[in-house]
Each structure stands twice: as C-alpha cells, then as structure tokens.
Short mmCIF file of C-alpha atoms in Angstrom, two decimals:
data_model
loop_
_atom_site.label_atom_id
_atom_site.label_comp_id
_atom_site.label_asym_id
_atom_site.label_seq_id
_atom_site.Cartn_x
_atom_site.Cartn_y
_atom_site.Cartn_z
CA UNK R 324 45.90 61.12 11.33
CA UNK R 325 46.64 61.18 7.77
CA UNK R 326 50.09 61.96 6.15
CA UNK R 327 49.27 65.56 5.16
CA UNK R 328 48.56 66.40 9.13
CA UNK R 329 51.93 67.82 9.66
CA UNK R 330 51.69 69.88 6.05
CA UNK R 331 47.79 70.88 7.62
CA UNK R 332 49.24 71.79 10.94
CA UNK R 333 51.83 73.81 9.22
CA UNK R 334 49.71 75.78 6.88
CA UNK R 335 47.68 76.62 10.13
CA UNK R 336 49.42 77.10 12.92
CA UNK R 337 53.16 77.86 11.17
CA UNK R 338 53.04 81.55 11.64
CA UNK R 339 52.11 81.14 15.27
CA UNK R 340 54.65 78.41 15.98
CA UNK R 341 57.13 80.79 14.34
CA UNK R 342 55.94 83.76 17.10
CA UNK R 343 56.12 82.03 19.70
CA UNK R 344 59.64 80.86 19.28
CA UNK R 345 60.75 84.13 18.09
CA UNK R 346 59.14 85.86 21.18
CA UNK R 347 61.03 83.78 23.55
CA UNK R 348 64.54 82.85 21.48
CA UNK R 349 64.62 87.03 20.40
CA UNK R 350 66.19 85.51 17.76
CA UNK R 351 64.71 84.47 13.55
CA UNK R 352 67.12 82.12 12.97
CA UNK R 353 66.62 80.52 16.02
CA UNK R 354 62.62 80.70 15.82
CA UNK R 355 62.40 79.47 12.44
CA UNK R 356 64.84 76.24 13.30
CA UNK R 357 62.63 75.41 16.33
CA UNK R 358 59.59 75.76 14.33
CA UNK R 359 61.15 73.73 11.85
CA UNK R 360 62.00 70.79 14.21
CA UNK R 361 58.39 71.23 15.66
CA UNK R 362 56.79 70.22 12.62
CA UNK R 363 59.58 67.90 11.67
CA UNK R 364 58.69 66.09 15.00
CA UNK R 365 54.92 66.06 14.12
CA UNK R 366 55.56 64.40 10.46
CA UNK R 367 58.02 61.74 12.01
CA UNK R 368 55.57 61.11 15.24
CA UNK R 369 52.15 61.50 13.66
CA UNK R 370 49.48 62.49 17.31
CA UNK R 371 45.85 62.18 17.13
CA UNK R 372 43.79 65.76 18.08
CA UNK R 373 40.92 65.93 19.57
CA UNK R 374 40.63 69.18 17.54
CA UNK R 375 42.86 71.94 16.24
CA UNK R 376 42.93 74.22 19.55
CA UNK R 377 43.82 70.45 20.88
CA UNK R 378 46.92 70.61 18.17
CA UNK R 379 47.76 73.98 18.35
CA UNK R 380 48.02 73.41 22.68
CA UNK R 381 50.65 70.25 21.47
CA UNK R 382 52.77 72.81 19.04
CA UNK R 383 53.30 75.59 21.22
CA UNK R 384 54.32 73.09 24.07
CA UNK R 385 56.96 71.50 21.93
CA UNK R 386 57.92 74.74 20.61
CA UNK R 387 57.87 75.73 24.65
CA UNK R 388 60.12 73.32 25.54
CA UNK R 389 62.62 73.53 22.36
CA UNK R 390 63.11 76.98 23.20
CA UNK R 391 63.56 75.97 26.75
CA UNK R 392 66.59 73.63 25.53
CA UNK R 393 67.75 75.77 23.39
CA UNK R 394 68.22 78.68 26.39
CA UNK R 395 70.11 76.55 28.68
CA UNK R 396 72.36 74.92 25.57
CA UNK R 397 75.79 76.59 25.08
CA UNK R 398 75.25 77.92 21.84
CA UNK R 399 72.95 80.40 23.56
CA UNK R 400 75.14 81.59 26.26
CA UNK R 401 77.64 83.27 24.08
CA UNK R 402 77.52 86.74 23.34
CA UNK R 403 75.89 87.65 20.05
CA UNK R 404 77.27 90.52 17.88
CA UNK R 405 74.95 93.82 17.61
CA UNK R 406 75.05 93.49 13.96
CA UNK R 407 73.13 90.31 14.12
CA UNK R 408 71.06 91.18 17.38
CA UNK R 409 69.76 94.11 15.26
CA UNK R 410 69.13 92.43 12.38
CA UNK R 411 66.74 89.42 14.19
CA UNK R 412 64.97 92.24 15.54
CA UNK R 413 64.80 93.95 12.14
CA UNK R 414 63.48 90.92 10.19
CA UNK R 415 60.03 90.15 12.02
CA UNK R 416 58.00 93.76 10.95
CA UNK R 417 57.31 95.26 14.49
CA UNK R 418 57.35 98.98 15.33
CA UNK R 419 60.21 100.20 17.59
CA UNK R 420 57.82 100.02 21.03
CA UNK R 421 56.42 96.34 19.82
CA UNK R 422 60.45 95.66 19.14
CA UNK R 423 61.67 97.24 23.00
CA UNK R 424 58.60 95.29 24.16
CA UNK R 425 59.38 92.32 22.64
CA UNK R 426 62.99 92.18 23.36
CA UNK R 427 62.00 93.04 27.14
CA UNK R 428 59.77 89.62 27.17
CA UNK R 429 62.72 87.54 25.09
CA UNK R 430 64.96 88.44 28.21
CA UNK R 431 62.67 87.37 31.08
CA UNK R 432 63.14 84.11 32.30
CA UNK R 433 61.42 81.43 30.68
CA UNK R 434 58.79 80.78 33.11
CA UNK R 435 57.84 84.52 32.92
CA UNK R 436 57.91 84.99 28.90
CA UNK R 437 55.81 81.82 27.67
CA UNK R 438 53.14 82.82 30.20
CA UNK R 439 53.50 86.39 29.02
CA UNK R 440 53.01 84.95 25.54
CA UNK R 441 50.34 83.01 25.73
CA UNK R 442 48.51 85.38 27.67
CA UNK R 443 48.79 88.34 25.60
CA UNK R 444 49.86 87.49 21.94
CA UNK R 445 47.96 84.47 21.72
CA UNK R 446 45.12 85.05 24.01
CA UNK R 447 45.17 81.66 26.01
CA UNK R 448 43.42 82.01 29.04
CA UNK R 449 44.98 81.23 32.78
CA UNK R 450 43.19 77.48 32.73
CA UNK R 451 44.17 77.07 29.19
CA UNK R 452 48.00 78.18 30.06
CA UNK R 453 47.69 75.87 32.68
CA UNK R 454 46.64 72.71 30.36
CA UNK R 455 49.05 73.77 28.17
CA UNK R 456 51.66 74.12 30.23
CA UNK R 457 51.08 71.41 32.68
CA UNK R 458 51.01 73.61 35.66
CA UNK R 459 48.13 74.52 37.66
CA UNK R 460 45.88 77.49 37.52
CA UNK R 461 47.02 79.62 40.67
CA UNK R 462 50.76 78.94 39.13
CA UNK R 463 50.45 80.08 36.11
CA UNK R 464 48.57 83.07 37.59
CA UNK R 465 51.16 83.90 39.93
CA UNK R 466 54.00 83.55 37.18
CA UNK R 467 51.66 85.95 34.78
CA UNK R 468 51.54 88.51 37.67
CA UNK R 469 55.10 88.49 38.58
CA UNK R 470 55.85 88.14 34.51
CA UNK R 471 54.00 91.62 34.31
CA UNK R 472 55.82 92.99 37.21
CA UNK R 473 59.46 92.42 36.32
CA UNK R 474 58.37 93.06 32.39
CA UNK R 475 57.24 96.54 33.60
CA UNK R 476 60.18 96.94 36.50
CA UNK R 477 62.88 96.42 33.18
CA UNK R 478 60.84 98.83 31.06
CA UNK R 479 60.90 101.46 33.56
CA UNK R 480 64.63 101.39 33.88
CA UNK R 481 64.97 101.90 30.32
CA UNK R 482 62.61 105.11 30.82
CA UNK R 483 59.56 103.76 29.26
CA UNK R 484 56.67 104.67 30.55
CA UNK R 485 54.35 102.25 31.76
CA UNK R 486 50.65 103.04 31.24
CA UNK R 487 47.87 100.88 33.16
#
C-alpha cells in the first residue's frame, strides 16, 4: 500500500465510517473522534486489501470495536445534558422518524445495533456481517432477528407504530 491509502480510504469510505459510529455512539462528537482514530490507525499501520469492499469490511470493524470501547469506558456512562443530546441528534440531517429511529438503534446493545447497521444502512448481507464481524452466519442471524424485535418492542412503547 502506498502512503496516500489512508487519504484514499478516507475520501471513500469517510462518510460511512462517520455513520456507522454515529449510529451506534448517538453521539457527533463521539462519531467523528472514532472515525478520526480509524483512519489515524490505518495511516500509522498501513494493511494490504484485497479490494475496497475488503477495506471498507477492515474500517467498519475497527470503527465496531472503537465504539465498543468507547460504550463500556467511563466517559460514556455519565449522564449527558439534553442540550447536548439534542444537539448530536440535530447535527447529522435526519427527519424526526429517521432521528427516533436512530436514537432507538444507538440504545440497543451493541451486539444488536452493529448488526442492525450493517444490515439495513449499509446493506451487508448475513454472511458478509458474519466475515465482518467474525461471528458465524446463524449468529449474526439470530442477533439481527432479536435486534429487530427489541428495536420494534422499544418503538412500540414510545407509541410508534410499527408497520411490516
């Protein structure tokens, strides 16, 4: 890999990086540090692809597991003020059901929302999760379908209503 591979990577897959995080953090600071220290990571440990899916499968993993360290870290277990809460949710342009939505995935457990986000905002199928992931197939299919069920139990108790 050349020296511009992290600068490539970044032009391509930066705005996905940056979703992923922010889907599972709930938070834009937060997403754009981890995608930060993704691509940090990348320029200071340069990895040879097979191919871009190849590097975007090695991002979102690393962004995966940053987030992952990030939820269980004690800056994340404090409370965080309304003010700020609504103004993460304000900054990334969704409309108020993608926000609900959104914020309803952020507060699944972590198993549950980088399934659910793979799945569905990237479009990863089950054996690609799987890869991914390192877990196998009728895992991540089990997660996916339990994912769904709690996402939809949570949105139902907040009175939306849940169309199949």
């Amino acid at each position: 890999m050349n020296d511009n591979s992290a600068l490539y990577a970044f032009n391509k897959f930066g705005d996905t990086i940056l979703r992923a995080a922010f889907a599972m953090t709930g938070s834009y600071p937060e997403a754009e540090d981890i995608t930060q220290e993704v691509f940090l990571t990348l320029h200071a440990k340069p990895q040879d692809f097979e191919s871009d899916e190849h590097m975007k499968a090695w991002l979102l993993r690393t962004a995966i597991n940053r987030c992952r360290n990030l939820r269980k870290s004690a800056r994340m277990r404090r409370d965080t003020p309304l003010d700020e809460a609504l103004a993460n949710t304000l900054s990334c342009e969704f409309t108020p059901r993608d926000n609900e939505i959104r914020e309803r995935i952020a507060k699944l457990p972590e198993r549950y929302s980088s399934v659910i986000f793979l799945y569905y905002y990237e479009e990863y199928n089950i054996r690609e999760i799987a890869s991914i992931l390192g877990k196998s197939e009728n895992t991540v299919s089990s997660l996916l379908q339990r994912g769904r069920k709690k996402l939809k139990t949570e949105l139902e108790k907040e009175g939306y209503i849940y169309e199949t």
